[in-house]
Coordinates of C-alpha atoms in Angstrom, one line a residue:
I1 CA 123.0 -3.5 54.2
T2 CA 121.4 -6.3 56.3
A3 CA 124.7 -6.8 58.3
S4 CA 125.0 -3.1 59.0
A5 CA 121.4 -3.0 60.3
I6 CA 122.2 -5.6 62.9
Y7 CA 124.8 -3.5 64.6
P8 CA 122.5 -0.8 66.1
V9 CA 120.5 -3.5 67.8
L10 CA 123.2 -5.8 69.0
G11 CA 125.9 -3.1 69.4
T12 CA 123.6 -0.9 71.5
K13 CA 122.7 -3.8 73.9
A14 CA 126.4 -4.7 74.2
R15 CA 127.4 -1.1 75.0
I16 CA 124.6 -0.8 77.6
D17 CA 125.6 -4.1 79.2
D18 CA 129.2 -2.9 79.3
R19 CA 128.3 0.0 81.6
F20 CA 124.9 -0.9 83.2
K21 CA 124.0 -4.4 84.4
N22 CA 120.6 -6.1 84.1
T23 CA 119.1 -3.5 81.7
A24 CA 116.3 -4.8 79.6
L25 CA 115.4 -3.4 76.3
T26 CA 112.6 -0.8 76.8
L27 CA 111.2 2.5 75.6
D28 CA 111.6 3.9 79.1
G29 CA 114.7 6.1 78.7
Y30 CA 115.3 6.1 82.5
K31 CA 114.9 2.4 83.2
Y32 CA 118.6 1.9 83.1
T33 CA 119.0 3.9 86.3
I34 CA 117.0 1.5 88.5
G35 CA 119.4 -0.4 90.7
T36 CA 122.3 0.8 88.7
K37 CA 125.7 1.8 90.0
Y38 CA 127.9 3.8 87.5
L39 CA 131.6 3.0 88.0
D40 CA 133.2 6.4 87.6
P41 CA 137.1 6.4 87.8
N42 CA 136.6 8.5 91.0
G43 CA 134.1 6.2 92.7
T44 CA 130.7 4.6 92.5
I45 CA 127.6 6.6 91.6
D46 CA 124.1 5.4 92.4
L47 CA 122.1 6.4 89.4
E48 CA 118.8 5.6 91.0
Q49 CA 119.4 8.1 93.8
D50 CA 120.2 10.8 91.3
M51 CA 117.0 10.0 89.4
E52 CA 115.1 10.5 92.6
G53 CA 116.6 13.9 93.0
I54 CA 116.0 14.8 89.4
K55 CA 112.3 13.7 89.7
W56 CA 112.0 15.9 92.9
L57 CA 113.4 18.9 91.0
R58 CA 111.0 18.3 88.1
Q59 CA 108.0 18.1 90.4
N60 CA 108.8 20.9 92.8
I61 CA 110.7 23.6 91.0
E62 CA 109.0 26.3 89.0
G63 CA 110.6 28.6 86.6
S64 CA 114.3 28.4 85.6
P65 CA 116.4 28.8 88.8
V66 CA 120.1 28.1 88.5
V67 CA 121.1 24.8 90.0
L68 CA 124.8 24.2 91.0
E69 CA 126.0 20.7 90.2
A70 CA 129.4 19.1 89.9
F71 CA 131.6 19.5 86.9
T72 CA 133.0 16.2 85.5
P73 CA 135.3 15.4 82.6
S74 CA 133.5 14.7 79.3
Y75 CA 131.7 11.3 78.8
R76 CA 131.0 10.8 82.5
W77 CA 127.8 11.2 84.6
G78 CA 128.2 15.0 84.6
A79 CA 125.7 17.7 83.8
R80 CA 123.0 15.2 84.7
I81 CA 120.8 17.7 86.6
S82 CA 120.7 20.3 83.8
V83 CA 120.3 17.6 81.1
N84 CA 117.5 15.8 82.8
T85 CA 115.6 18.8 84.2
G86 CA 116.3 21.6 81.7
L87 CA 117.3 23.8 84.5
P88 CA 120.4 26.0 84.0
T89 CA 123.7 25.3 85.8
I90 CA 127.0 27.1 86.0
I91 CA 128.8 24.8 83.6
G92 CA 127.5 22.0 81.6
W93 CA 129.3 19.5 79.4
K94 CA 132.7 21.1 78.6
W95 CA 133.0 20.0 75.0
H96 CA 129.5 21.3 74.2
Q97 CA 130.3 24.6 75.8
E98 CA 133.6 24.8 73.8
Q99 CA 131.8 24.1 70.6
Q100 CA 129.2 26.7 71.1
R101 CA 131.5 29.4 72.7
F102 CA 134.9 28.7 71.3
E103 CA 136.1 32.3 71.5
Y104 CA 135.1 32.4 75.2
R105 CA 137.0 29.2 76.3
H106 CA 138.7 31.2 79.1
L107 CA 135.2 31.9 80.6
I108 CA 134.5 28.1 80.5
E109 CA 137.6 27.4 82.5
E110 CA 136.7 30.2 85.0
R111 CA 133.3 28.6 85.5
I112 CA 134.9 25.2 86.1
T113 CA 137.2 26.7 88.7
D114 CA 134.3 28.6 90.4
V115 CA 132.3 25.4 90.7
G116 CA 135.3 23.8 92.4
T117 CA 135.8 26.7 94.7
I118 CA 132.2 26.5 95.9
Y119 CA 132.1 22.7 96.3
N120 CA 135.5 22.4 97.9
G121 CA 134.4 24.8 100.6
N122 CA 136.8 27.7 100.2
P123 CA 137.8 28.8 103.8
N124 CA 136.6 32.3 103.0
T125 CA 132.8 31.8 103.1
E126 CA 132.3 35.3 101.6
I127 CA 134.0 34.1 98.3
I128 CA 131.4 31.3 98.1
F129 CA 128.5 33.7 98.6
D130 CA 130.0 36.0 96.0
L131 CA 130.2 33.2 93.5
L132 CA 126.7 32.0 94.3
A133 CA 125.4 35.5 93.7
K134 CA 127.5 36.0 90.6
Y135 CA 125.8 33.0 88.9
E136 CA 122.4 33.6 90.7
V137 CA 122.4 30.1 92.1
E138 CA 119.2 29.2 93.9
Y139 CA 119.8 25.5 94.5
I140 CA 122.9 23.4 95.3
Y141 CA 122.7 19.8 94.4
I142 CA 124.7 17.3 96.4
G143 CA 124.8 13.7 95.3
D144 CA 127.3 11.0 94.7
V145 CA 129.0 12.9 91.9
E146 CA 129.6 15.9 94.0
S147 CA 130.8 13.7 96.9
I148 CA 133.4 11.9 94.8
Y149 CA 134.7 14.9 92.8
Y150 CA 135.0 17.4 95.7
S151 CA 136.4 17.5 99.2
P152 CA 134.5 16.0 102.1
T153 CA 135.1 19.2 104.1
G154 CA 133.6 21.4 101.4
I155 CA 130.6 19.1 100.9
S156 CA 130.0 19.0 104.6
K157 CA 130.2 22.8 104.8
L158 CA 127.6 23.1 102.1
K159 CA 125.3 20.5 103.7
S160 CA 125.5 22.4 106.9
G161 CA 124.4 25.6 105.1
L162 CA 127.9 27.1 105.2
N163 CA 127.9 26.9 108.9
G164 CA 124.4 28.2 109.3
T165 CA 124.8 31.2 107.0
L166 CA 123.1 29.7 103.9
S167 CA 119.3 29.6 103.7

């Protein structure tokens, strides 16, 4: 029993050090993001910048508007906006969605495709507007995750407000 009680303490620290460098033990659940770069297989993600965006959303958004954020494979830095703000998004963590909506898996795949269509900047801007309306998206989040998972052209198109047509 004593030996098994040691693992949660030492094992947790080892797992944290494996992914996040220079993280002290603390009760602050977001401390690990300060100065931390997450090494995703697609590229580097600055967690501190994401936390700044998350803090801004928490402090400035009222109600429950839908926020578009990137979809990532499971066990990566995905669904971080919805998880850390409580705001709804088009698609969260895929495995959780499949567990809760097993008989609707085809709709989960459709949502993943739709998020990609928006972020990759479909040449037909009307399709993007239709998808944003379909899911009632009010905010589009663009951070490192979106930039490493989707095309630079699409991200640029969204940053420019879909060529001046997005307000």
